[in-house]
Amino acid sequence: MSERCPGSVRCNVEDLQEALSIHTRKITDSCRDKDCIEDLRVYLTSTSQSILDTSTGAKVRCAELLYTYIDVEPVAFDRNHYCVDATFYYRILADTVVGAGRPVTLNGLATFSKRAVLCGEDSRAHIYTSRTNLNGPDGLTRITGNNPTAVVEVLDPMVLSSKVVDVCQCPRECTVNQIPEGIRALFDEELVLSGEQQRLLVTLGQFSIIRLERDAQLVVPVLDYSIPTKECCDSPGCAEDPCELFSKIPFPTQAFAPSGCDREEDCDRECCGYTTT
């Protein structure tokens, strides 16, 4: 009897050798988002900020995602739902011209925070492993030991637009003071958080997927143990040898068999861009 096995492999029941218990993560809920982040402030390095203050404008060249900080907290009025707070840290590179000189590269940091409420299911079990570090950098305690795990997948943002404005034209906003040391260490100089004359603002487009996962124990059917079929390669180009790839292509016997022209796909054949009839 043939049945559909896990994945897309078709197998016979008699091929099943055993039922294997595995530990994995079950996705309890997920969402996707497309954020247009308008006029995001860029915190430039001290040298970059001094250059911007004497320039007439700047254009953002690219934005790179450096890190994403994720925090999970239960929703007070619904025990099955959790708030996922994600803060994204971007490196911003921009070009500006001072006087008649050559373009100068500006380097800075931009941050963006968002929140998603997802169903994480309820669990009374407190999960600890040999890697659990109480009161460590991850802040794990016994109270939060049964929270689901949040996973955020995000692409490098798209730069949509940018502009330079005087500080007096900017709306009053809270300055980011809590920048992780690891993020600060990625810049050669200190970031200017206040006291600047001009500010660089950027508008980014970001695609992201957020999901909650919980540890689960599942029983799955076992066909056989997975053994790699690919041979180890000691040089980067050995797997791309054209003759080796060609040798693995089956000989197209049917292509040499005469056939009538009663099928449309046989009537018009293209060779190097030219159509032959």
Coordinates of C-alpha atoms in Angstrom, one line a residue:
M1 CA 0.0 0.0 0.0
S2 CA 1.5 3.3 -1.1
E3 CA 1.0 6.4 1.2
R4 CA 2.2 9.9 1.2
C5 CA 5.1 10.1 3.7
P6 CA 6.4 13.3 5.3
G7 CA 7.5 15.8 2.7
S8 CA 6.7 14.9 -0.9
V9 CA 8.1 11.3 -0.9
R10 CA 5.8 8.5 -1.8
C11 CA 6.6 5.3 0.0
N12 CA 5.2 1.9 1.0
V13 CA 4.0 1.1 4.5
E14 CA 6.2 -2.0 4.6
D15 CA 9.2 0.3 4.1
L16 CA 8.7 2.0 7.4
Q17 CA 11.3 0.6 9.8
E18 CA 10.3 2.3 13.1
A19 CA 8.6 5.2 14.7
L20 CA 11.1 7.7 15.9
S21 CA 10.6 10.3 18.7
I22 CA 12.1 13.7 17.8
H23 CA 12.3 17.1 19.5
T24 CA 11.5 20.1 17.3
R25 CA 9.8 23.4 17.4
K26 CA 6.2 23.8 16.5
I27 CA 5.1 27.0 14.8
T28 CA 2.1 28.2 16.8
D29 CA 1.4 31.5 14.9
S30 CA 3.1 33.7 12.3
C31 CA 2.6 36.9 10.4
R32 CA 4.3 38.8 7.6
D33 CA 4.6 42.5 7.2
K34 CA 5.7 45.2 4.7
D35 CA 6.7 48.3 6.5
C36 CA 7.3 51.7 4.9
I37 CA 9.4 53.5 7.5
E38 CA 9.2 57.2 6.8
D39 CA 11.8 59.9 7.8
L40 CA 13.8 57.6 10.0
R41 CA 16.5 59.6 11.8
V42 CA 20.1 58.6 11.2
Y43 CA 22.6 58.9 14.1
L44 CA 25.9 59.7 12.3
T45 CA 29.4 59.2 13.6
S46 CA 31.1 62.3 14.9
T47 CA 33.2 62.8 11.8
S48 CA 30.2 62.2 9.5
Q49 CA 28.1 64.6 11.5
S50 CA 30.6 67.4 11.3
I51 CA 30.8 66.9 7.5
L52 CA 27.0 66.9 7.1
D53 CA 26.7 70.1 9.2
T54 CA 28.8 71.9 6.5
S55 CA 27.3 70.3 3.5
T56 CA 24.2 71.3 1.4
G57 CA 22.7 67.8 1.2
A58 CA 23.2 64.1 1.1
K59 CA 21.9 61.0 -0.6
V60 CA 21.6 57.6 1.1
R61 CA 23.4 54.9 -0.8
C62 CA 22.4 51.8 1.0
A63 CA 21.1 50.4 4.3
E64 CA 22.3 47.2 5.9
L65 CA 20.5 45.3 8.7
L66 CA 23.0 44.8 11.6
Y67 CA 21.0 43.1 14.3
T68 CA 17.4 42.5 15.5
Y69 CA 16.6 42.5 19.2
I70 CA 13.5 40.5 20.1
D71 CA 11.5 40.5 23.3
V72 CA 8.5 38.3 24.2
E73 CA 6.0 39.2 26.9
P74 CA 2.6 37.6 27.6
V75 CA -0.5 39.7 27.0
A76 CA -2.2 40.4 30.3
F77 CA -5.8 39.9 29.2
D78 CA -5.2 36.8 27.0
R79 CA -3.0 34.0 28.4
N80 CA -2.6 32.4 24.9
H81 CA -1.2 35.5 23.2
Y82 CA 2.1 37.2 23.4
C83 CA 3.6 40.6 22.4
V84 CA 6.7 40.3 20.2
D85 CA 8.7 43.5 20.3
A86 CA 11.4 43.7 17.6
T87 CA 14.0 46.5 17.3
F88 CA 16.0 46.6 14.1
Y89 CA 19.4 48.3 13.9
Y90 CA 20.6 49.5 10.4
R91 CA 23.9 50.8 9.2
I92 CA 23.3 53.7 6.8
L93 CA 25.8 54.8 4.2
A94 CA 25.3 58.1 2.4
D95 CA 27.2 60.4 0.0
T96 CA 27.6 64.1 0.4
V97 CA 29.6 66.8 -1.3
V98 CA 31.3 69.7 0.5
G99 CA 32.2 72.6 -1.7
A100 CA 33.7 71.5 -5.0
G101 CA 35.4 68.4 -3.6
R102 CA 34.8 64.7 -4.2
P103 CA 31.8 63.0 -2.6
V104 CA 32.4 62.0 1.0
T105 CA 30.8 58.9 2.6
L106 CA 28.7 59.3 5.7
N107 CA 28.3 56.5 8.2
G108 CA 25.6 56.2 10.7
L109 CA 22.9 54.1 12.6
A110 CA 19.2 54.0 12.3
T111 CA 16.8 52.1 14.5
F112 CA 13.2 51.0 14.1
S113 CA 10.8 49.2 16.5
K114 CA 7.6 47.3 15.8
R115 CA 5.2 45.1 17.7
A116 CA 3.2 42.0 16.7
V117 CA 0.7 40.1 18.9
L118 CA 0.6 36.4 18.1
C119 CA -0.9 33.2 19.5
G120 CA 1.8 31.3 21.4
E121 CA -0.5 28.7 23.0
D122 CA -0.5 28.0 26.7
S123 CA 2.1 26.0 28.4
R124 CA 2.5 25.3 32.2
A125 CA 5.9 23.6 31.7
H126 CA 9.0 25.6 32.5
I127 CA 11.7 24.6 30.0
Y128 CA 15.3 24.6 31.0
T129 CA 18.3 23.1 29.3
S130 CA 22.1 22.9 30.0
R131 CA 22.4 26.2 28.2
T132 CA 20.0 28.1 30.5
N133 CA 21.7 31.0 32.2
L134 CA 19.6 32.5 34.9
N135 CA 19.9 36.3 35.2
G136 CA 22.2 36.2 32.2
P137 CA 22.2 38.5 29.1
D138 CA 19.0 36.9 27.8
G139 CA 17.2 37.8 31.1
L140 CA 15.7 34.3 31.4
T141 CA 14.1 33.7 34.8
R142 CA 11.7 31.1 36.2
I143 CA 8.8 33.4 35.4
T144 CA 9.6 33.6 31.7
G145 CA 10.9 30.0 31.3
N146 CA 7.7 28.9 29.6
N147 CA 7.4 31.7 27.1
P148 CA 7.4 30.7 23.4
T149 CA 10.4 31.5 21.2
A150 CA 10.1 34.4 18.8
V151 CA 11.8 34.2 15.4
V152 CA 12.1 37.2 13.1
E153 CA 13.1 36.8 9.5
V154 CA 13.9 40.1 7.7
L155 CA 15.6 41.3 4.5
D156 CA 18.0 44.2 4.2
P157 CA 15.7 47.2 3.8
M158 CA 15.2 49.1 0.5
V159 CA 16.2 52.7 0.5
L160 CA 13.1 54.7 -0.8
S161 CA 14.2 58.3 -0.2
S162 CA 16.3 60.5 2.0
K163 CA 16.7 64.2 2.9
V164 CA 18.7 66.5 5.1
V165 CA 16.8 69.0 7.4
D166 CA 17.8 71.6 9.9
V167 CA 17.3 70.5 13.5
C168 CA 14.9 73.3 14.1
Q169 CA 12.6 71.9 11.4
C170 CA 12.5 68.4 13.1
P171 CA 9.6 67.5 15.3
R172 CA 10.5 67.0 18.9
E173 CA 11.4 63.3 19.5
C174 CA 12.9 61.0 22.0
T175 CA 16.6 60.4 21.5
V176 CA 17.8 56.8 21.4
N177 CA 20.1 56.4 24.4
Q178 CA 20.0 52.7 24.9
I179 CA 22.2 51.5 22.0
P180 CA 23.7 48.0 22.8
E181 CA 27.5 48.0 23.2
G182 CA 27.8 45.4 20.4
I183 CA 26.1 47.8 18.0
R184 CA 28.3 50.7 19.1
A185 CA 31.4 48.6 18.6
L186 CA 30.5 48.2 14.9
F187 CA 31.3 51.9 14.3
D188 CA 34.8 53.4 14.4
E189 CA 33.6 56.5 16.3
E190 CA 31.0 57.6 18.7
L191 CA 27.5 58.2 17.4
V192 CA 26.2 61.7 17.7
L193 CA 22.9 61.6 19.6
S194 CA 22.3 65.3 20.1
G195 CA 23.7 68.8 19.5
E196 CA 23.9 68.5 15.7
Q197 CA 22.9 71.3 13.3
Q198 CA 21.5 69.1 10.5
R199 CA 19.9 65.7 10.4
L200 CA 19.9 63.0 7.8
L201 CA 16.5 61.3 7.5
V202 CA 15.9 58.2 5.4
T203 CA 12.7 56.3 4.3
L204 CA 13.1 52.5 4.2
G205 CA 11.0 49.7 2.9
Q206 CA 11.2 46.5 4.9
F207 CA 9.8 43.0 4.5
S208 CA 9.7 40.8 7.6
I209 CA 8.2 37.5 8.9
I210 CA 7.5 37.1 12.6
R211 CA 6.6 33.7 14.2
L212 CA 6.2 32.1 17.6
E213 CA 7.5 28.6 18.2
R214 CA 7.2 26.1 21.1
D215 CA 9.2 23.0 21.8
A216 CA 7.3 19.8 20.9
Q217 CA 8.0 16.1 21.0
L218 CA 6.7 14.3 17.9
V219 CA 6.6 10.7 16.6
V220 CA 7.6 10.4 13.0
P221 CA 7.8 7.4 10.7
V222 CA 11.4 6.4 9.8
L223 CA 12.3 5.0 6.4
D224 CA 16.1 5.1 6.8
Y225 CA 18.8 7.2 8.2
S226 CA 19.9 10.2 6.1
I227 CA 23.4 9.7 4.7
P228 CA 24.9 12.4 2.5
T229 CA 25.2 11.4 -1.1
K230 CA 27.4 14.4 -2.0
E231 CA 31.2 13.7 -2.0
C232 CA 33.4 16.1 -0.1
C233 CA 35.2 18.7 -2.3
D234 CA 38.7 20.1 -1.6
S235 CA 38.4 23.0 -4.0
P236 CA 35.7 25.7 -4.6
G237 CA 35.3 24.9 -8.3
C238 CA 35.4 21.1 -8.4
A239 CA 31.6 20.9 -8.0
E240 CA 31.1 23.2 -11.0
D241 CA 33.2 21.3 -13.5
P242 CA 31.2 21.5 -16.8
C243 CA 32.2 18.0 -18.0
E244 CA 31.2 16.5 -14.7
L245 CA 27.8 18.1 -14.8
F246 CA 27.4 17.1 -18.5
S247 CA 28.2 13.5 -17.7
K248 CA 25.3 13.3 -15.3
I249 CA 22.7 14.4 -17.9
P250 CA 20.8 11.4 -19.3
F251 CA 21.2 10.8 -23.0
P252 CA 18.1 12.3 -24.8
T253 CA 17.1 9.2 -26.8
Q254 CA 13.6 10.5 -27.6
A255 CA 15.1 13.6 -29.2
F256 CA 16.6 11.5 -31.9
A257 CA 13.4 9.6 -32.7
P258 CA 11.6 10.8 -35.9
S259 CA 8.3 12.4 -35.1
G260 CA 5.5 14.0 -37.2
C261 CA 4.7 17.7 -37.1
D262 CA 1.2 17.2 -35.7
R263 CA 2.2 18.5 -32.3
E264 CA 2.7 22.2 -31.8
E265 CA 5.8 21.8 -29.6
D266 CA 7.5 19.8 -32.4
C267 CA 6.8 22.3 -35.2
D268 CA 8.8 25.3 -34.1
R269 CA 12.3 24.7 -32.7
E270 CA 14.6 27.4 -31.6
C271 CA 18.3 27.2 -32.0
C272 CA 20.5 30.0 -30.6
G273 CA 17.7 32.4 -30.8
Y274 CA 16.7 31.6 -34.4
T275 CA 13.5 29.8 -35.3
T276 CA 13.7 26.9 -37.8
T277 CA 10.8 25.3 -39.5

